[in-house]
GROMACS .gro file of C-alpha atoms in nm:
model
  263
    1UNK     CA    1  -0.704   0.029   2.469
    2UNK     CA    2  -1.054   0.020   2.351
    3UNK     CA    3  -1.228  -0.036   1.971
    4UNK     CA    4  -1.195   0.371   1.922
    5UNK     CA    5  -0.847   0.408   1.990
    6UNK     CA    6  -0.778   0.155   1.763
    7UNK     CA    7  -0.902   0.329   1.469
    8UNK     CA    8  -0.693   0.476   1.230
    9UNK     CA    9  -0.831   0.839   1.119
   10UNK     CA   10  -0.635   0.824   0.839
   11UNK     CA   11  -0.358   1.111   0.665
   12UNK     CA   12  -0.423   1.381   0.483
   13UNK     CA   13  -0.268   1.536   0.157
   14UNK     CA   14  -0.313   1.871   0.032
   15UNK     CA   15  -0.620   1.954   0.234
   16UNK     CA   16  -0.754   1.609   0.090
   17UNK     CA   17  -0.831   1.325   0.361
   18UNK     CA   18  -0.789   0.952   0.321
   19UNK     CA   19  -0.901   0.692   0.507
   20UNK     CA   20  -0.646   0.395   0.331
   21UNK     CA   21  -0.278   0.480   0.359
   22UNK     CA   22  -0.274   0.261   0.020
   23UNK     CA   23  -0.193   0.392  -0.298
   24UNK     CA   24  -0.198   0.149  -0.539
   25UNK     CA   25  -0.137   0.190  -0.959
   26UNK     CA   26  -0.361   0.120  -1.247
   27UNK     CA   27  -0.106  -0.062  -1.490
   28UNK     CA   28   0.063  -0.380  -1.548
   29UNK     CA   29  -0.336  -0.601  -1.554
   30UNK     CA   30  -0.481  -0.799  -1.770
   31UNK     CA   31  -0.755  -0.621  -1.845
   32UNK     CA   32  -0.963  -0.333  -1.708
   33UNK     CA   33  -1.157  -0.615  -1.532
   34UNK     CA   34  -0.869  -0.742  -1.280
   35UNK     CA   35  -0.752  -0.399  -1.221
   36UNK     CA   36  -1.116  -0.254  -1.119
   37UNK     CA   37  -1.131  -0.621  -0.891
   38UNK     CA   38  -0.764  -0.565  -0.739
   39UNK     CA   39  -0.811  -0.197  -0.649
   40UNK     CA   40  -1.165  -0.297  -0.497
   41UNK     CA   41  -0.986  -0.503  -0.281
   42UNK     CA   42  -0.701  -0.349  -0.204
   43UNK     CA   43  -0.949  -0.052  -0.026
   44UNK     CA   44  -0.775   0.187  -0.177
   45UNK     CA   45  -0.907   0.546  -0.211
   46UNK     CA   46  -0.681   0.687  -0.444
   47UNK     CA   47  -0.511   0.550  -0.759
   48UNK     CA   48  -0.221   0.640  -0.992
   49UNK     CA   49  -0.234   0.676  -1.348
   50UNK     CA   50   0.025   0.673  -1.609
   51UNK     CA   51  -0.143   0.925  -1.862
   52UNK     CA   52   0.103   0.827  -2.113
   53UNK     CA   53   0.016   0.487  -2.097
   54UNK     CA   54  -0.355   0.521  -2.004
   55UNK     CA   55  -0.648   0.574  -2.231
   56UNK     CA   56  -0.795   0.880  -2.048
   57UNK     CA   57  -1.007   1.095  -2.348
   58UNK     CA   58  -1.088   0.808  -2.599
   59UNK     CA   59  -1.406   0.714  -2.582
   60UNK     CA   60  -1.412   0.459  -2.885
   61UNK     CA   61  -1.141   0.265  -2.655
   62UNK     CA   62  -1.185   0.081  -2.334
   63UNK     CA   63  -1.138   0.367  -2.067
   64UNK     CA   64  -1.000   0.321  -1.672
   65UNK     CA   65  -1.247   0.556  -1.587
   66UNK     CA   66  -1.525   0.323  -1.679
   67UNK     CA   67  -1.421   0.068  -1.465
   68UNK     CA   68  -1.251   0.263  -1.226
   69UNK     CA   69  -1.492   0.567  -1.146
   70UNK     CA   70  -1.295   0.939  -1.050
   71UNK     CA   71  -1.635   0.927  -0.876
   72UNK     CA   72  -1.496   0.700  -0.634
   73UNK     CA   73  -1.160   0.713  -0.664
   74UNK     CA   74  -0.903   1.024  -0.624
   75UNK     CA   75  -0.665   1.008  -0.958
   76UNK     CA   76  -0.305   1.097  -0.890
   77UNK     CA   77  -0.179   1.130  -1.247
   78UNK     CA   78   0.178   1.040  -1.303
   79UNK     CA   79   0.463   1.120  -1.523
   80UNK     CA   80   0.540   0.764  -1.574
   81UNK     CA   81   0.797   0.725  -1.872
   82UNK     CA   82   0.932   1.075  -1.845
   83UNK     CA   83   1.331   1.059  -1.901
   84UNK     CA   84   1.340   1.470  -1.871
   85UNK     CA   85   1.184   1.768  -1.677
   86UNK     CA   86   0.974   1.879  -1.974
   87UNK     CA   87   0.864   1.599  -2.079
   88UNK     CA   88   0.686   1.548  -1.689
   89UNK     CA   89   0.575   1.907  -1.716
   90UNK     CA   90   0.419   1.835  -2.041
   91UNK     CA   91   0.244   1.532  -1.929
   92UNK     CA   92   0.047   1.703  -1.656
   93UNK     CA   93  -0.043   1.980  -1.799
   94UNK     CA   94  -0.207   1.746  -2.073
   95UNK     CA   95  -0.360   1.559  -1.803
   96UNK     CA   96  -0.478   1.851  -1.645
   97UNK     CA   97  -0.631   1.991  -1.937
   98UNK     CA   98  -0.764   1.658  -1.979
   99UNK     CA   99  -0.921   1.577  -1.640
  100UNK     CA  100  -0.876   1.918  -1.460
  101UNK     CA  101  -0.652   1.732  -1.221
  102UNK     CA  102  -0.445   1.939  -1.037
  103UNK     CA  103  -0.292   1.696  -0.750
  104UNK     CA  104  -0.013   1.515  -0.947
  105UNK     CA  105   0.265   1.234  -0.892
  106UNK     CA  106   0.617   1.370  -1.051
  107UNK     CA  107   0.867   1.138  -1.150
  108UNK     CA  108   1.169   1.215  -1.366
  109UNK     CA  109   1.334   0.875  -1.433
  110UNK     CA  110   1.683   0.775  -1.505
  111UNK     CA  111   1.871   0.602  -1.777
  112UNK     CA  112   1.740   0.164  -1.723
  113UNK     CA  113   1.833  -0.031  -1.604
  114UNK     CA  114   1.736   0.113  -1.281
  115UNK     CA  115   1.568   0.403  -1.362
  116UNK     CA  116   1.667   0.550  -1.021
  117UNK     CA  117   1.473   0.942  -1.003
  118UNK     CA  118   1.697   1.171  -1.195
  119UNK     CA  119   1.679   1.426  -0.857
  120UNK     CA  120   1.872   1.772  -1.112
  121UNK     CA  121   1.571   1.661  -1.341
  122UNK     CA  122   1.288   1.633  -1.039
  123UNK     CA  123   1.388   1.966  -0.921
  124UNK     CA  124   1.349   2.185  -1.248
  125UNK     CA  125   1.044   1.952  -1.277
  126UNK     CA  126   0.938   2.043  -0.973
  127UNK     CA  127   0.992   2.375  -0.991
  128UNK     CA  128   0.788   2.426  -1.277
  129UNK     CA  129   0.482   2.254  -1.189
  130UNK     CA  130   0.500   2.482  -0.817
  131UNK     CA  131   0.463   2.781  -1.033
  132UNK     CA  132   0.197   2.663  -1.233
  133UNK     CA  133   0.004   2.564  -0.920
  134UNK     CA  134  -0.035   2.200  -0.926
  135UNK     CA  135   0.011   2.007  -0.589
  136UNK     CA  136   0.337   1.773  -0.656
  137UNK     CA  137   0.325   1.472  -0.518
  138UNK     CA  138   0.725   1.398  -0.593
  139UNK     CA  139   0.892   1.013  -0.635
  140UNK     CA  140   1.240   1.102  -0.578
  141UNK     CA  141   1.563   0.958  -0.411
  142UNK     CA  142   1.615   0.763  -0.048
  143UNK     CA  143   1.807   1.081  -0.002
  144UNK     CA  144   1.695   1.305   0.364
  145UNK     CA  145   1.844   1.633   0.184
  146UNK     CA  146   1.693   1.593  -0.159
  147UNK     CA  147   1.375   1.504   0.016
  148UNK     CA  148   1.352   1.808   0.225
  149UNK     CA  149   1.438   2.032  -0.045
  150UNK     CA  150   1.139   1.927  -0.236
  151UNK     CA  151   0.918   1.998   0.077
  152UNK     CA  152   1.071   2.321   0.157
  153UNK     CA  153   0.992   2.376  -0.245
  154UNK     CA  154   0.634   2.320  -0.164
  155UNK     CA  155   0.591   1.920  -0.296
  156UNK     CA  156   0.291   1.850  -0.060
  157UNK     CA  157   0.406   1.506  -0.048
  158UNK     CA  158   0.732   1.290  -0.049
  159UNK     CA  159   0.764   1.011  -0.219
  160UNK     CA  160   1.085   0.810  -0.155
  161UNK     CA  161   1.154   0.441  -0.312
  162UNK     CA  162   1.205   0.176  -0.147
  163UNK     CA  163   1.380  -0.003  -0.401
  164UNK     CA  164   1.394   0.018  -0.774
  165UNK     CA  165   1.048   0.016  -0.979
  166UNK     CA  166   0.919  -0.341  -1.020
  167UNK     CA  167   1.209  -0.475  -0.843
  168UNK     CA  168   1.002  -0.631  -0.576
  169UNK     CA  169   1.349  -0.594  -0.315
  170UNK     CA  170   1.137  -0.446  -0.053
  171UNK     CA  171   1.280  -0.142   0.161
  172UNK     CA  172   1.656  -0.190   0.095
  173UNK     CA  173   1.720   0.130   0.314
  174UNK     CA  174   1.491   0.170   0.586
  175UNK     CA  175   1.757   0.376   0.784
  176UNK     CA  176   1.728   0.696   0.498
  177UNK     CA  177   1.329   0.636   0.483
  178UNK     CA  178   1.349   0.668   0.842
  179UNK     CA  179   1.524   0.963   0.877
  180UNK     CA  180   1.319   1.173   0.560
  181UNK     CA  181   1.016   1.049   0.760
  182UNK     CA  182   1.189   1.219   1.121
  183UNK     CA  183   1.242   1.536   0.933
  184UNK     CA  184   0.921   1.566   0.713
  185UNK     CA  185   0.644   1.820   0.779
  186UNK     CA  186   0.479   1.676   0.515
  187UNK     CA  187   0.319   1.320   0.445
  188UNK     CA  188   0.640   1.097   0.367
  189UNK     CA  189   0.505   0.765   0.128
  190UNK     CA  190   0.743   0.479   0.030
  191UNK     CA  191   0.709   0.451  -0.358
  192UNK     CA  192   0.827   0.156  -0.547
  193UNK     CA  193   1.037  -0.162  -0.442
  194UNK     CA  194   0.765  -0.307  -0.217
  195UNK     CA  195   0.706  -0.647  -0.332
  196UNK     CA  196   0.503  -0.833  -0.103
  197UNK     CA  197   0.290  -0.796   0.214
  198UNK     CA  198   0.518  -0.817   0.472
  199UNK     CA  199   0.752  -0.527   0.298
  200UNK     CA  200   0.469  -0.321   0.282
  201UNK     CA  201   0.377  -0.362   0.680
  202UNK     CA  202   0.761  -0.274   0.705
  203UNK     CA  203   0.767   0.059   0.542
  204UNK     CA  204   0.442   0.123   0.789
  205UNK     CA  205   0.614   0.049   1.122
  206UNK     CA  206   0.901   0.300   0.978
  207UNK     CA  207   0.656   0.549   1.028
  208UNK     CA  208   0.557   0.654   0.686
  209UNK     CA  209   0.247   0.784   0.611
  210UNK     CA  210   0.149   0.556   0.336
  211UNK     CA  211   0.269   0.311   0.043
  212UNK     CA  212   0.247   0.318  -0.300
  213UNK     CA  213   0.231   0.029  -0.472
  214UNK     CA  214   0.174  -0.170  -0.836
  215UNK     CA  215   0.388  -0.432  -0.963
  216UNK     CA  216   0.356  -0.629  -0.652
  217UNK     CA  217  -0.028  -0.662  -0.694
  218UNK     CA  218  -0.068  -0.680  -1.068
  219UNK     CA  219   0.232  -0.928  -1.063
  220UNK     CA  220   0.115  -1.152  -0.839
  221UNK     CA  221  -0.043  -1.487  -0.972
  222UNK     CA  222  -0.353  -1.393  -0.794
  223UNK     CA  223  -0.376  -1.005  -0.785
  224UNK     CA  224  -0.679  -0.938  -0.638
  225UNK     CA  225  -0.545  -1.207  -0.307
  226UNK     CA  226  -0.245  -0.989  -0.320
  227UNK     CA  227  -0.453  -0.676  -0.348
  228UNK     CA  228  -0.649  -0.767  -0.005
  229UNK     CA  229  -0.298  -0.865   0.210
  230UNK     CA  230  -0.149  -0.564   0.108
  231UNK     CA  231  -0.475  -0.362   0.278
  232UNK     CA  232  -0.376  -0.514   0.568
  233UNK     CA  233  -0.061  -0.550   0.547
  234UNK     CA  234  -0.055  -0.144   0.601
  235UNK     CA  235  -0.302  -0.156   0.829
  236UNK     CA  236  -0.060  -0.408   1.046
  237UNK     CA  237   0.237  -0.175   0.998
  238UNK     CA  238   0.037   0.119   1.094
  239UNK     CA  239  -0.065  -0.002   1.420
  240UNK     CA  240   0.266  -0.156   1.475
  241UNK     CA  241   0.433   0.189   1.449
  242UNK     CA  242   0.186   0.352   1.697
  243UNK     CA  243   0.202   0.052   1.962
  244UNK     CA  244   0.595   0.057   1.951
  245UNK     CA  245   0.840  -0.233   1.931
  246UNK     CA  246   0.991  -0.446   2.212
  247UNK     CA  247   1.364  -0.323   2.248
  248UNK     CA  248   1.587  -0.577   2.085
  249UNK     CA  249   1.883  -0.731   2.306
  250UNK     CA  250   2.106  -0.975   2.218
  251UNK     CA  251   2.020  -1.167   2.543
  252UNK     CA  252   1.762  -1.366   2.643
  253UNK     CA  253   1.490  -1.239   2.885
  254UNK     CA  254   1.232  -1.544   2.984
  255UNK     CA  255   0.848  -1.422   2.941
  256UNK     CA  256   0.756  -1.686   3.194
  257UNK     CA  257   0.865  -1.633   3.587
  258UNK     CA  258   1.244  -1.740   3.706
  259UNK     CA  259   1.054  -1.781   4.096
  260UNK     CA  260   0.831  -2.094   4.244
  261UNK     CA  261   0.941  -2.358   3.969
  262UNK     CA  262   0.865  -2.713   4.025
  263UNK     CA  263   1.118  -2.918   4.210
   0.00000   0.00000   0.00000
């Protein structure tokens, strides 16, 4: 194994290529300032955005995008907030009339206080948003059928949690995110639960494609630290997942020679 096989080439969405396999979100900072410093050091290449939450077409009020350039950053607007299929469709058709975006995050939430996707909502959703040509990006359920009915819908990316948003449980179900990620054809990302650095190497050696990621960075006492383990955290997990894990056994199996010991 030499330096060039041990480069990561990266994953590609919707004809769009990406070095990072982090995604990280925009909300939940201080201030514009920490969340420009976190994502800097997080080496992301593409960031979410809640457009309900988000100042996007003010320009009397501070603005992400002056501190966190679409120049140099791919936005994924989200549907953050959005309880019902219309409202989601609304929001990104705003946002695309807005920013011209056209590659989106869906999520249709449910009722708190768990706010687990609301999968009869994500598929009208869904549905909608495929006709009116955007590329879905779609947060939905730890659920292998669900999941690869949104792909065969044409969601160019799946988007299963790990554990509830800004739980910070980690991946409660690795054995479903597994198996979505066995049967995908499509780039499979673990969205929400992660909440530390270790979790987010986890989801990696599962095989995903790539994490997704918020509350465990702007939550963090120091974000832009946390911001800078979770790079490589993921880039751990990744090459974790391609070198392969030792089989487990419940025995014991000596790394060190049972011939020519000292008498």
């Amino acid at each position: 194994m030499n330096a060039t096989t041990l480069e990561d080439d990266g994953w590609t969405v919707a004809g769009r290529r990406f070095r990072s396999r982090l995604v990280v979100g925009t909300g939940r900072y201080k201030s514009l300032e920490e969340t420009a410093a976190s994502i800097a050091a997080s080496g992301a290449e593409m960031v979410t955005v809640a457009v309900r939450r988000v100042n996007l077409s003010d320009p009397k009020a501070p603005m992400l995008q002056d501190f966190v350039p679409p120049t140099q950053y791919t936005y994924l607007p989200n549907t953050a907030g959005c309880h019902t299929a219309q409202d989601a469709v609304r929001t990104l058709r705003l946002a695309r009339e807005a920013g011209g975006w056209n590659l989106v995050k869906l999520e249709v939430l449910g009722p708190p206080p768990f706010l687990y996707p609301d999968m009869a909502a994500t598929f009208e959703a869904a549905a909608a948003l495929l006709a009116d040509n955007f590329e879905v990006m779609v947060y939905c359920a730890d659920d292998p059928v669900a999941a690869k009915r949104l792909e065969e819908m044409g969601c160019v990316a799946i988007m299963p949690l790990g554990a509830p948003i800004g739980s910070g449980m980690g991946v409660v179900n690795p054995y479903m995110i597994r198996a979505i990620k066995a049967q995908a054809k499509v780039p499979v990302l673990v969205d929400a639960g992660i909440g530390t650095a270790s979790e987010a190497a986890f989801a990696m050696e599962l095989g995903c494609d790539a994490v997704l990621l918020n509350s465990a960075i702007a939550h963090a006492q120091d974000p832009v630290r946390m911001a800078a383990a979770m790079k490589h955290a993921v880039i751990a997990g990744r090459h974790a997942y391609l070198a392969g894990r030792m089989p487990r056994d419940y025995r014991a199996d000596p790394s060190s020679p049972t011939t020519g010991t000292i008498r």
